[in-house]
């Protein structure tokens, strides 16, 4: 059934921003597209990193001779005000402002009069601190990347020629899919329904799209299988996995506060691509290739050695297919750590501390935060010091000792707060609150240790007993009882391990 309120189209950047038209649509070319930034739009939040990433992506597409490079969707709400038809930008404002800044710099550099036609650059945007900060910064970032100081006429002409080619590519071969509707509610519905499930895109959806673009050398069947395996994992699980576990770990390892994973910081999971040639990139690509080569050979079987782990949480990701393998690997490792079934997994099996946490301390924000700290510490330890399968007796003995230390560290935080939130948790991790006992960055200690024994010795020195006067968590003060053959209070495990002083 035809929807009279809806127009679908495709436009080049040149047609949209210079000629004020949509190149083609269900009704042919649409002229007199007067773009407007409505009051309900958010501020301009793209940073210089986002802007330069867009430029680099375009240059890469140009170098690969892509005839058409699609750059996302533009959603417009067509409205008539005082007899004039305007097109409110519902989604795509960030990209259009960034493209306008980029075109401005290119026109200025090649002495082209196209600036006069770039009407969108004169649009009024919000005078908030984000917009005021990001527009001039991004403009300067483009100038630094595009305008090169040269010493000779020949070199100047070559730069001008390269910039003209880049400008032509952006204007004529970079495209946006356009959705135009006269119904504002429908426009917002499209904005909130950018993927097949009718939900806003998660950061991991953007990562999936990025890494699929890096897999041009894979055949269609293998790509389809990778996508199918990815889609089998519940989206909420992937969102928690990347946002709560991997992203926070990456920040805490480096001593940074972790806010939330979003489109502004997903670059941390884009990694090293096949075109990277720096010594840094070559080192990690070589390490990954070596692991792949050994594991796909008969060497582990013949020599009786373990397989070589191809990933490390503290190392950069290799873009493309390895990203999906990385995700699957750590999902399984995290499942092992969070699953206390005595007959499954290799590490957490029928652990009494975990039984108590699972049964009596899994509800409430503060308990969930402490458990996340505990689990991420275990995940990082196993990643750095343990084989992913079939650990030796020594491996498990050392891990069991670390489990106690990790528990004491994480639940020292929980015990010292009547009400625990993320700000207090991150202050504790990054040692911003000197009055909290056992406040230190355990993740940094794990990464800085070259062996399990070295780490355990350091933790033995760094962890202190908690006096009763410091216990503010009301649930920890309640009477301890034996229920289902386990203790109902986590403070019991502080006592038996000599980390509680009555």
XYZ file of C-alpha atoms in Angstrom:
502
model
C 0.000 0.000 0.000
C 1.375 3.398 -1.006
C 2.180 5.873 1.770
C 1.420 9.392 0.468
C 3.269 10.949 3.408
C 6.550 9.196 2.613
C 9.229 9.867 0.007
C 12.346 7.725 -0.308
C 15.393 8.884 -2.202
C 19.133 9.053 -2.638
C 21.226 12.180 -2.915
C 24.839 13.053 -3.513
C 26.484 15.439 -1.079
C 27.026 17.920 -3.913
C 23.380 17.990 -4.950
C 22.171 18.360 -1.364
C 24.597 20.948 0.012
C 25.405 22.953 -3.151
C 22.308 22.624 -5.340
C 19.734 22.240 -2.531
C 18.154 19.196 -4.120
C 17.708 15.455 -3.679
C 19.252 13.677 -6.664
C 16.557 11.053 -7.159
C 13.484 9.830 -5.299
C 10.213 8.003 -5.802
C 9.000 11.271 -7.401
C 12.152 12.065 -9.380
C 14.548 14.877 -8.486
C 13.337 17.087 -5.644
C 14.412 20.727 -5.903
C 14.377 23.638 -3.455
C 15.378 21.564 -0.433
C 15.664 24.226 2.252
C 17.253 22.442 5.171
C 16.406 23.606 8.668
C 17.808 22.666 12.064
C 14.720 22.565 14.330
C 14.728 23.624 17.975
C 14.337 20.054 19.190
C 17.630 18.982 17.628
C 20.501 18.145 19.943
C 23.708 20.231 19.944
C 26.556 19.533 17.533
C 28.554 16.919 19.451
C 30.895 15.472 16.858
C 34.460 15.918 18.033
C 37.601 16.336 15.940
C 38.145 12.589 16.258
C 34.737 11.895 14.673
C 35.326 14.463 11.937
C 38.759 13.138 10.980
C 37.433 9.572 11.056
C 34.808 10.586 8.492
C 37.499 12.146 6.301
C 39.724 9.064 6.591
C 36.816 6.758 5.708
C 36.081 8.818 2.597
C 39.739 8.821 1.537
C 39.918 5.073 2.015
C 36.821 4.584 -0.165
C 38.351 6.885 -2.770
C 41.647 4.971 -2.756
C 39.746 1.708 -3.184
C 37.962 3.212 -6.221
C 34.490 2.732 -4.781
C 32.119 4.173 -7.361
C 29.508 5.049 -4.744
C 30.146 5.498 -1.038
C 26.998 5.497 1.109
C 27.275 7.442 4.350
C 24.069 6.684 6.188
C 20.516 7.969 6.280
C 19.105 11.493 6.322
C 15.582 11.781 7.791
C 13.673 14.966 6.961
C 10.298 16.279 8.097
C 8.682 18.355 5.352
C 6.734 21.286 6.765
C 5.068 24.390 5.318
C 5.603 27.575 7.348
C 4.216 30.917 6.116
C 3.702 29.427 2.684
C 7.310 28.206 2.399
C 8.303 24.537 2.308
C 11.153 23.700 4.657
C 12.789 20.402 5.546
C 13.524 19.895 9.229
C 16.489 17.617 9.904
C 15.307 14.837 12.213
C 18.416 12.668 11.815
C 21.678 13.472 10.032
C 22.458 16.920 11.435
C 25.865 15.880 12.804
C 26.993 14.542 9.424
C 25.668 17.521 7.440
C 27.398 20.093 9.645
C 30.621 18.073 9.442
C 30.380 17.770 5.638
C 29.771 21.518 5.391
C 32.923 22.234 7.403
C 34.921 19.810 5.266
C 33.646 21.294 1.997
C 34.342 24.809 3.275
C 37.994 23.948 3.918
C 38.391 22.194 0.538
C 36.782 25.083 -1.384
C 38.935 27.575 0.490
C 42.107 25.588 -0.220
C 41.599 25.220 -3.979
C 40.374 28.813 -4.506
C 36.977 27.622 -5.631
C 33.889 29.827 -5.486
C 31.816 26.895 -4.203
C 31.759 28.490 -0.740
C 29.123 30.906 -2.034
C 26.819 27.989 -2.840
C 27.358 26.287 0.509
C 24.275 27.799 2.110
C 23.996 25.246 4.928
C 27.227 26.568 6.477
C 25.297 29.756 7.363
C 22.555 27.949 9.277
C 22.065 29.009 12.880
C 23.018 26.255 15.281
C 22.635 26.076 19.021
C 24.906 28.383 20.978
C 25.617 25.791 23.657
C 29.098 24.925 24.871
C 29.346 21.687 22.830
C 28.537 23.417 19.533
C 30.708 26.452 20.299
C 33.618 24.166 21.102
C 33.269 21.518 18.386
C 32.602 23.577 15.246
C 35.821 25.662 15.369
C 37.846 22.665 16.571
C 36.621 20.465 13.727
C 37.199 23.233 11.190
C 40.791 23.569 12.381
C 41.242 19.786 12.397
C 40.226 19.644 8.736
C 42.540 22.547 7.881
C 45.493 20.863 9.562
C 44.816 17.633 7.648
C 44.086 19.190 4.230
C 46.219 22.339 4.049
C 49.873 21.383 3.771
C 52.784 23.757 3.952
C 54.855 23.436 0.794
C 58.100 24.935 -0.432
C 57.624 24.788 -4.202
C 55.073 25.523 -6.912
C 55.077 21.928 -8.154
C 54.248 20.532 -4.737
C 51.535 23.154 -4.231
C 49.949 22.216 -7.539
C 50.055 18.515 -6.636
C 48.315 19.173 -3.313
C 45.724 21.306 -5.052
C 45.160 18.544 -7.614
C 44.734 15.895 -4.853
C 42.315 18.097 -2.943
C 40.312 18.770 -6.106
C 39.997 15.020 -6.685
C 38.878 14.537 -3.080
C 36.348 17.352 -3.434
C 34.946 15.851 -6.633
C 34.656 12.446 -4.969
C 32.768 13.880 -1.989
C 30.412 15.958 -4.128
C 29.604 13.333 -6.747
C 30.178 9.885 -5.233
C 29.392 10.218 -1.536
C 25.678 9.615 -1.058
C 23.011 9.664 1.616
C 19.799 7.681 1.667
C 16.976 10.181 2.205
C 13.659 9.619 3.971
C 11.174 12.524 3.707
C 7.817 12.536 5.459
C 5.163 15.180 6.006
C 4.165 13.527 9.275
C 6.364 14.558 12.208
C 5.421 11.517 14.296
C 6.367 9.262 11.394
C 9.705 11.066 11.089
C 10.510 10.354 14.726
C 9.360 6.760 14.278
C 11.941 6.344 11.513
C 14.540 7.958 13.740
C 13.785 5.444 16.503
C 13.639 2.515 14.058
C 16.983 2.540 12.325
C 17.539 -1.190 12.482
C 15.414 -4.175 11.608
C 14.153 -4.678 15.153
C 12.643 -1.217 15.363
C 15.028 -0.112 18.120
C 17.737 2.504 18.267
C 21.139 1.243 17.245
C 23.335 -0.068 20.022
C 27.048 0.817 19.890
C 27.800 -2.840 19.114
C 25.534 -2.575 16.030
C 27.759 0.231 14.754
C 30.826 -1.909 15.468
C 29.276 -4.822 13.600
C 28.702 -2.614 10.544
C 32.239 -1.212 10.709
C 33.947 -4.602 10.930
C 31.758 -6.107 8.206
C 33.050 -3.367 5.892
C 36.580 -4.560 6.677
C 35.782 -8.092 5.434
C 35.859 -7.439 1.692
C 38.197 -10.378 1.109
C 35.788 -12.954 2.649
C 33.379 -14.981 0.549
C 29.656 -14.369 0.985
C 28.917 -17.706 2.706
C 31.514 -17.168 5.417
C 30.358 -13.601 5.984
C 26.752 -14.789 6.244
C 27.749 -17.391 8.867
C 29.609 -14.760 10.914
C 26.553 -12.497 10.852
C 24.242 -15.417 11.746
C 26.427 -16.365 14.741
C 26.459 -12.742 15.895
C 22.672 -12.493 15.603
C 22.204 -15.592 17.775
C 23.495 -13.667 20.803
C 20.699 -11.625 22.472
C 21.227 -7.945 21.748
C 20.910 -6.981 25.414
C 23.705 -9.457 26.215
C 25.974 -7.887 23.579
C 25.125 -4.429 24.867
C 26.048 -5.426 28.429
C 29.150 -7.291 27.249
C 30.628 -4.336 25.352
C 29.271 -1.501 27.489
C 29.670 -2.852 31.017
C 32.549 -5.275 30.675
C 34.922 -4.632 27.780
C 34.596 -0.855 27.545
C 34.914 -0.307 31.299
C 37.871 -2.685 31.468
C 39.670 -0.810 28.688
C 39.215 2.483 30.500
C 40.112 1.206 33.963
C 43.222 -0.587 32.695
C 44.434 2.809 31.483
C 43.455 4.603 34.684
C 40.504 6.461 33.143
C 36.960 7.038 34.335
C 34.520 4.942 32.291
C 31.321 6.766 31.379
C 29.300 4.780 28.835
C 30.017 3.217 25.465
C 28.461 5.295 22.688
C 29.045 6.383 19.109
C 31.631 8.912 20.300
C 34.014 6.340 21.812
C 33.396 3.098 19.909
C 36.654 3.812 18.085
C 38.273 1.948 20.984
C 36.935 -1.260 19.410
C 37.711 -0.498 15.764
C 41.293 -1.618 16.087
C 43.981 -2.145 13.492
C 42.878 -2.644 9.886
C 44.599 -4.391 7.004
C 45.992 -1.095 5.668
C 47.822 -0.210 8.921
C 51.580 -0.297 8.344
C 53.031 1.325 11.455
C 55.489 -0.724 13.576
C 52.845 -0.744 16.320
C 50.246 -2.243 13.968
C 52.701 -4.667 12.382
C 53.688 -6.039 15.773
C 50.135 -6.885 16.821
C 49.110 -8.129 13.389
C 52.159 -10.409 13.373
C 51.335 -11.755 16.848
C 47.756 -12.490 15.797
C 48.886 -14.140 12.540
C 51.401 -16.307 14.399
C 48.722 -17.526 16.816
C 46.413 -18.331 13.922
C 49.164 -20.170 12.061
C 50.170 -22.296 15.073
C 46.617 -23.170 16.078
C 45.691 -24.193 12.529
C 48.720 -26.464 12.246
C 49.554 -29.836 13.809
C 52.144 -28.223 16.112
C 50.086 -28.216 19.355
C 49.144 -31.861 18.840
C 52.638 -33.034 17.879
C 54.476 -31.140 20.622
C 51.816 -31.588 23.284
C 51.752 -27.834 23.914
C 48.674 -25.719 24.423
C 47.107 -23.672 21.672
C 48.335 -20.093 21.450
C 45.812 -17.492 22.622
C 45.153 -15.119 19.739
C 43.708 -12.288 21.845
C 44.490 -10.100 24.855
C 42.117 -7.589 26.389
C 44.890 -5.042 26.800
C 45.962 -5.371 23.141
C 44.298 -3.647 20.158
C 41.676 -5.534 18.164
C 42.434 -6.639 14.618
C 39.629 -5.292 12.416
C 37.342 -7.449 10.305
C 36.798 -11.166 10.887
C 39.130 -11.264 13.957
C 36.780 -8.821 15.723
C 33.920 -11.335 15.537
C 36.228 -14.140 16.716
C 37.396 -11.873 19.547
C 33.785 -11.253 20.590
C 32.904 -14.949 20.569
C 36.048 -15.854 22.509
C 35.434 -13.383 25.343
C 31.707 -14.071 25.506
C 32.528 -17.716 26.207
C 35.246 -16.794 28.713
C 32.913 -14.445 30.566
C 30.205 -17.101 30.607
C 32.692 -19.518 32.210
C 33.494 -16.965 34.917
C 29.878 -16.050 35.646
C 28.568 -19.632 35.577
C 29.129 -21.397 38.918
C 27.898 -24.796 37.756
C 30.218 -27.445 39.214
C 30.131 -29.503 36.016
C 30.717 -26.719 33.486
C 33.606 -24.457 32.625
C 37.169 -24.448 33.869
C 37.444 -21.738 36.517
C 34.406 -20.787 38.603
C 32.921 -24.125 39.644
C 30.816 -24.614 42.785
C 32.576 -21.694 44.467
C 31.059 -20.907 47.905
C 31.722 -17.175 47.718
C 29.996 -17.009 44.326
C 27.080 -19.084 45.663
C 26.534 -16.511 48.404
C 26.728 -13.637 45.928
C 24.400 -15.375 43.458
C 21.789 -16.216 46.076
C 21.769 -13.221 48.399
C 23.561 -10.264 46.809
C 22.497 -10.033 43.175
C 19.708 -7.434 43.581
C 20.214 -3.699 43.876
C 22.531 -1.283 42.084
C 25.311 -1.422 44.670
C 25.448 -5.226 44.632
C 25.481 -5.301 40.836
C 28.345 -2.810 40.719
C 30.446 -4.796 43.196
C 29.775 -8.000 41.265
C 30.807 -6.349 38.007
C 34.110 -5.296 39.571
C 34.641 -8.828 40.845
C 33.833 -10.468 37.504
C 35.918 -8.071 35.411
C 38.929 -8.623 37.677
C 38.558 -12.395 37.219
C 38.126 -12.016 33.463
C 41.283 -9.930 33.148
C 43.277 -12.339 35.322
C 42.247 -15.395 33.282
C 42.937 -13.503 30.050
C 46.457 -12.618 31.175
C 47.592 -15.676 33.114
C 45.449 -18.744 32.377
C 44.928 -21.026 29.395
C 41.394 -20.725 28.016
C 40.903 -24.495 28.280
C 42.244 -27.354 30.419
C 44.149 -25.416 33.106
C 46.729 -27.270 35.133
C 46.419 -27.880 38.871
C 48.801 -24.988 39.492
C 46.723 -22.701 37.244
C 43.571 -23.411 39.264
C 45.306 -23.102 42.647
C 46.675 -19.679 41.763
C 43.332 -18.628 40.309
C 41.516 -19.703 43.478
C 43.862 -17.525 45.529
C 43.276 -14.592 43.203
C 39.495 -15.131 43.405
C 39.640 -14.522 47.165
C 41.745 -11.381 46.716
C 39.465 -10.061 43.940
C 36.415 -10.690 46.118
C 37.966 -8.895 49.130
C 38.871 -5.925 46.898
C 35.464 -5.594 45.187
C 33.366 -6.164 48.298
C 35.499 -3.859 50.414
C 33.888 -1.220 48.216
C 30.381 -2.619 48.780
C 30.892 -2.978 52.553
C 32.018 0.638 53.007
C 28.940 2.222 51.375
C 25.399 2.255 52.666
C 24.315 3.184 49.136
C 26.741 2.534 46.289
C 26.704 4.308 42.916
C 29.024 4.470 39.912
C 30.803 7.664 40.927
C 31.875 6.154 44.261
C 32.865 2.903 42.523
C 35.101 4.649 40.009
C 36.669 6.798 42.710
C 37.460 3.569 44.569
C 38.973 1.895 41.486
C 41.106 4.904 40.572
C 42.098 5.586 44.198
C 40.437 9.014 44.308
C 39.072 8.477 47.817
C 41.915 7.959 50.267
C 39.523 7.293 53.170
C 38.299 4.013 51.630
C 40.255 0.911 52.621
C 41.584 -1.191 49.708
C 41.005 1.591 47.184
C 43.407 0.928 44.293
C 43.328 -0.014 40.618
C 43.444 -3.818 40.604
C 43.184 -3.874 36.800
C 46.351 -1.851 36.422
C 48.112 -4.182 38.904
C 47.107 -7.218 36.822
C 48.433 -5.659 33.619
C 51.655 -4.504 35.276
C 52.399 -7.963 36.735
C 54.458 -10.388 34.664
C 53.349 -13.526 36.519
C 50.526 -14.744 38.803
C 52.936 -15.075 41.738
C 54.109 -11.499 41.327
C 50.511 -10.266 41.268
C 49.451 -12.315 44.297
C 52.420 -11.057 46.299
C 51.523 -7.462 45.457
C 47.886 -7.994 46.419
C 48.898 -9.599 49.710
C 50.680 -6.333 50.526
C 47.965 -3.998 49.232
C 44.856 -5.548 50.813
C 44.027 -4.597 54.417
C 41.515 -5.758 56.994
C 38.248 -3.827 57.289
C 37.425 -2.679 60.847
C 33.832 -3.031 61.986
C 33.486 0.745 62.184
C 33.903 0.938 58.385
C 31.074 -1.479 57.575
C 28.216 0.752 56.371
C 26.373 -1.735 54.160
C 23.312 -2.672 56.219
C 22.915 -6.099 54.608
C 26.485 -7.011 55.548
C 25.692 -6.242 59.184
C 22.773 -8.660 59.357
C 23.154 -11.974 61.114
C 24.981 -14.645 59.159
C 23.074 -17.907 58.718
C 23.745 -21.198 57.015
C 21.178 -21.604 54.237
C 21.327 -24.271 51.553
C 24.741 -25.269 52.953
C 26.244 -21.834 52.301
C 26.649 -18.683 54.354
C 24.068 -15.964 53.727
C 26.447 -13.070 54.342
C 29.548 -12.165 52.307
C 31.196 -10.705 55.422
C 31.725 -14.288 56.616
C 34.363 -14.735 53.890
C 36.161 -11.599 55.064
C 36.320 -13.157 58.546
C 37.640 -16.583 57.577
C 40.284 -15.005 55.332
C 41.405 -12.578 58.068
C 40.192 -9.421 56.340
C 37.662 -8.365 59.005
C 38.444 -6.862 62.401
C 35.594 -6.946 64.927
